[in-house]
PDB file of C-alpha atoms in Angstrom:
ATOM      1  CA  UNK A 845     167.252  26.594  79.049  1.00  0.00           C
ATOM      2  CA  UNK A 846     164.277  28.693  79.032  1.00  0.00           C
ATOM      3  CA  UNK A 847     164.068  29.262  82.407  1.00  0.00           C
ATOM      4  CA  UNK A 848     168.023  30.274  82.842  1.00  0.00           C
ATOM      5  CA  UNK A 849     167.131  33.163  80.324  1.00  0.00           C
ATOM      6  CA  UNK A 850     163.605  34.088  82.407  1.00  0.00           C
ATOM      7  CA  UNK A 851     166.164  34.497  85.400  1.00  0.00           C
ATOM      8  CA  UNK A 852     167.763  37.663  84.120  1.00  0.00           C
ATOM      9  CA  UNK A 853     165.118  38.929  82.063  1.00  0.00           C
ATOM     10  CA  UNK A 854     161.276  39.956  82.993  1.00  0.00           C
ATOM     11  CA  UNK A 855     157.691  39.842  81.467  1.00  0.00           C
ATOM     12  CA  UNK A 856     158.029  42.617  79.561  1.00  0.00           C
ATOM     13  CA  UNK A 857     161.929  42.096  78.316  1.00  0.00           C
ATOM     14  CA  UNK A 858     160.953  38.586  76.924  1.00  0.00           C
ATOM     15  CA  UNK A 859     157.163  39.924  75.379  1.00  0.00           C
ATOM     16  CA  UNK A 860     159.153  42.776  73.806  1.00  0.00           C
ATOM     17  CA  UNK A 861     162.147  40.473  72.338  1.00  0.00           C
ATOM     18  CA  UNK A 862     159.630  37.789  70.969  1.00  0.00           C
ATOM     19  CA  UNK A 863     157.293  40.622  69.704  1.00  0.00           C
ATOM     20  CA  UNK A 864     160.091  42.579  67.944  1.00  0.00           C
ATOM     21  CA  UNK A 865     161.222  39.247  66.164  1.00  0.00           C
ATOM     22  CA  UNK A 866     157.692  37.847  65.150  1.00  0.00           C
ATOM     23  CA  UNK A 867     156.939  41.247  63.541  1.00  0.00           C
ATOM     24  CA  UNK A 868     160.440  41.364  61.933  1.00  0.00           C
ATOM     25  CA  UNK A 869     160.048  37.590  60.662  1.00  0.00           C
ATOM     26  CA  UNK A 870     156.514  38.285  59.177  1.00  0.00           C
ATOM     27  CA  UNK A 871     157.436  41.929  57.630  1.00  0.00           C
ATOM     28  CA  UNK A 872     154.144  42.918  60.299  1.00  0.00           C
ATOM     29  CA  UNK A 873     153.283  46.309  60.264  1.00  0.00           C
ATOM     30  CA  UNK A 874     152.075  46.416  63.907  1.00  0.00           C
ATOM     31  CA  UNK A 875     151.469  44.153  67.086  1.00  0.00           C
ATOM     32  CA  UNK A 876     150.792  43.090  70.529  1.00  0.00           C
ATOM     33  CA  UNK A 877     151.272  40.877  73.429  1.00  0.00           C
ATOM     34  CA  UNK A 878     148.345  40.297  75.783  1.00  0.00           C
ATOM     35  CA  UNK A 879     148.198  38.806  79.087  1.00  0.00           C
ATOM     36  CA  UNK A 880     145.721  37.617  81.483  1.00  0.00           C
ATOM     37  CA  UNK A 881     145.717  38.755  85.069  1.00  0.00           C
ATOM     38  CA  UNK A 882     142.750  37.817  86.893  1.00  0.00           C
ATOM     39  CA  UNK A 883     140.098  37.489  84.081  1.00  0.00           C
ATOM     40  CA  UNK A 884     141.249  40.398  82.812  1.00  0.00           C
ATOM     41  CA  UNK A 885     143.595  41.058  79.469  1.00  0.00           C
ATOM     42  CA  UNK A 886     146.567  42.934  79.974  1.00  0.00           C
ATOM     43  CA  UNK A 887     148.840  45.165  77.139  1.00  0.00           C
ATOM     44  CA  UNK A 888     151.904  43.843  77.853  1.00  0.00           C
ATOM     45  CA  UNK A 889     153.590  45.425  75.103  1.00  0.00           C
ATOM     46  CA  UNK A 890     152.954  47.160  71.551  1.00  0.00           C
ATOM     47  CA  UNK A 891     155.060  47.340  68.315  1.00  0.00           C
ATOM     48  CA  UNK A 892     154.293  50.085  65.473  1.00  0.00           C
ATOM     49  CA  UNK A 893     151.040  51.607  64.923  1.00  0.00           C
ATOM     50  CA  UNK A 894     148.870  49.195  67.262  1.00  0.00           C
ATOM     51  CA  UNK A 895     144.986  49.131  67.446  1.00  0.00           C
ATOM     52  CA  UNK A 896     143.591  46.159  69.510  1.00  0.00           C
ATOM     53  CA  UNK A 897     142.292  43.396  67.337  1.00  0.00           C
ATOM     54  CA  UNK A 898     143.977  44.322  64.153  1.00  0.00           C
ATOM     55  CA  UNK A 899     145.425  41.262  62.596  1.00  0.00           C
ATOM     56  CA  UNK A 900     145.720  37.733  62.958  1.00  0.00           C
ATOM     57  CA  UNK A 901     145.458  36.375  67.080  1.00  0.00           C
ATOM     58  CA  UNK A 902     147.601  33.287  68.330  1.00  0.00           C
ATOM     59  CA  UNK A 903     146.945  32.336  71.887  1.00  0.00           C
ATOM     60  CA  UNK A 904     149.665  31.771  74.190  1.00  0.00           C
ATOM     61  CA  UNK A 905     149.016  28.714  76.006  1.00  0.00           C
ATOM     62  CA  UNK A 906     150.771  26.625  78.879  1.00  0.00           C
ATOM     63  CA  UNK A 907     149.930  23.180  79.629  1.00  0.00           C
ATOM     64  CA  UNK A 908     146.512  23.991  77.363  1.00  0.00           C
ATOM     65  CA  UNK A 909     145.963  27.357  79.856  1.00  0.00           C
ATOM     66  CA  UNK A 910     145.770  30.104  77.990  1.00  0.00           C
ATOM     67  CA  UNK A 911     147.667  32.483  79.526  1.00  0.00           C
ATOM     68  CA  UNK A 912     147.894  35.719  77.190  1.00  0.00           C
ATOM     69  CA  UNK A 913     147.860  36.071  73.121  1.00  0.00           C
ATOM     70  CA  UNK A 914     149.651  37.680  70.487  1.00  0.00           C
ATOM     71  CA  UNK A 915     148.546  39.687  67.766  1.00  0.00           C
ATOM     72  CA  UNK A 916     150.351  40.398  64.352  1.00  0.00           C
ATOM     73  CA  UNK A 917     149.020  42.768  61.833  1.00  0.00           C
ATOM     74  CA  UNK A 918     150.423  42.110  58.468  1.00  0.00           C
ATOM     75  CA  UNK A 919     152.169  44.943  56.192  1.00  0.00           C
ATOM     76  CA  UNK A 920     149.600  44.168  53.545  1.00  0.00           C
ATOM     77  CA  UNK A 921     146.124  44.669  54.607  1.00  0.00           C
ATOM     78  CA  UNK A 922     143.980  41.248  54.227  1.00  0.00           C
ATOM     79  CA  UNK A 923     147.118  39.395  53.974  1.00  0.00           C
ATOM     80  CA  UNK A 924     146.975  36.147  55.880  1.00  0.00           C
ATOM     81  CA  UNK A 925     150.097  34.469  56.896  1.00  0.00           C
ATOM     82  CA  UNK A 926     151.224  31.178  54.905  1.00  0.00           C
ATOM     83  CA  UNK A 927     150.901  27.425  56.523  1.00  0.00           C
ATOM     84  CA  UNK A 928     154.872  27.441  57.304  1.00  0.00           C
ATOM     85  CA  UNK A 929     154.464  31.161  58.933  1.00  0.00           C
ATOM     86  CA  UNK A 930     151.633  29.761  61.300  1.00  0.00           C
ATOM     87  CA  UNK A 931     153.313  26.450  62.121  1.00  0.00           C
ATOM     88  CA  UNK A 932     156.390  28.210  63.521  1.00  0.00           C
ATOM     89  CA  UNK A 933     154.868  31.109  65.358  1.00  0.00           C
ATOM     90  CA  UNK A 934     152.916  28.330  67.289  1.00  0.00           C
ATOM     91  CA  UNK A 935     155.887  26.760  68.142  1.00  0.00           C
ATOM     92  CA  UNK A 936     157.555  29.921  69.377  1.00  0.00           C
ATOM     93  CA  UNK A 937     154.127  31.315  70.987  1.00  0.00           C
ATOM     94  CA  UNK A 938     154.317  28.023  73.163  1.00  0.00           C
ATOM     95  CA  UNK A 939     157.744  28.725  73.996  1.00  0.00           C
ATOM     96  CA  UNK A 940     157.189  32.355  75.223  1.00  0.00           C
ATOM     97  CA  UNK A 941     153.910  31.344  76.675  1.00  0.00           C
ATOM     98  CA  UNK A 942     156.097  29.000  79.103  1.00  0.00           C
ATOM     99  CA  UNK A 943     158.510  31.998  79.528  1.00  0.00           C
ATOM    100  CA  UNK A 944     156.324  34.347  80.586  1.00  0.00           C
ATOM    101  CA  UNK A 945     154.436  32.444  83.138  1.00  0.00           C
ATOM    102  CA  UNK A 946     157.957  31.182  84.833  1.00  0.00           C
ATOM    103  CA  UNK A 947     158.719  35.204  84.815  1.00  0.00           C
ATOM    104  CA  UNK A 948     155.438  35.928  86.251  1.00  0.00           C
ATOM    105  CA  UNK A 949     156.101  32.924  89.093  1.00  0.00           C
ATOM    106  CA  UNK A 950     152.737  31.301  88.199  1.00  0.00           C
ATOM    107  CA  UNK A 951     154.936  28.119  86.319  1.00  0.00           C
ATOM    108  CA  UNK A 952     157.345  27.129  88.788  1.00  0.00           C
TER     109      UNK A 952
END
């Protein structure tokens, strides 16, 4: 399934949907998507008023590779996302991870 919907739609497509529903989910004030291109870390996208490393980091990881990370800054300053809020944006994070490599070609 994931990689029918990484036919029609690129990197930055799938970074922006995922991005624009984390930050929704969380009430976030800000955030980013970061990938890595050849030991460097890329700005694959930005939502709201984005600084790098504002916020709370998740890595985005395929097959234990981490291939880019997303940051989320919350509404309230210093507020740390619940147990529950973690759990699930790991799940997803793992699922866009996996999406944005097959878009990139590099997990075919």
């Amino acid at each position: 399934q994931v990689r029918q919907v990484v036919e029609v739609m690129d990197q930055g497509q799938i970074g922006r949907r995922f991005l624009a529903e984390a930050t929704r989910a969380l009430q976030a004030e800000a955030g980013a998507i970061y990938l890595w291109e050849d030991g460097r870390k890329r700005l694959l996208c930005a939502l709201g008023a984005w600084r790098e490393g504002q916020g709370e980091r998740t890595p985005l990881k395929v097959e234990g590779r981490e291939v880019g990370e997303l940051w989320i800054k919350p509404r309230l300053e210093g507020r740390q996302s619940t147990g529950k809020e973690r759990d699930a944006l790991d799940k997803c994070a793992a699922s866009v991870a996996r999406a944005l490599a097959l878009a990139s070609g590099r997990g075919r």
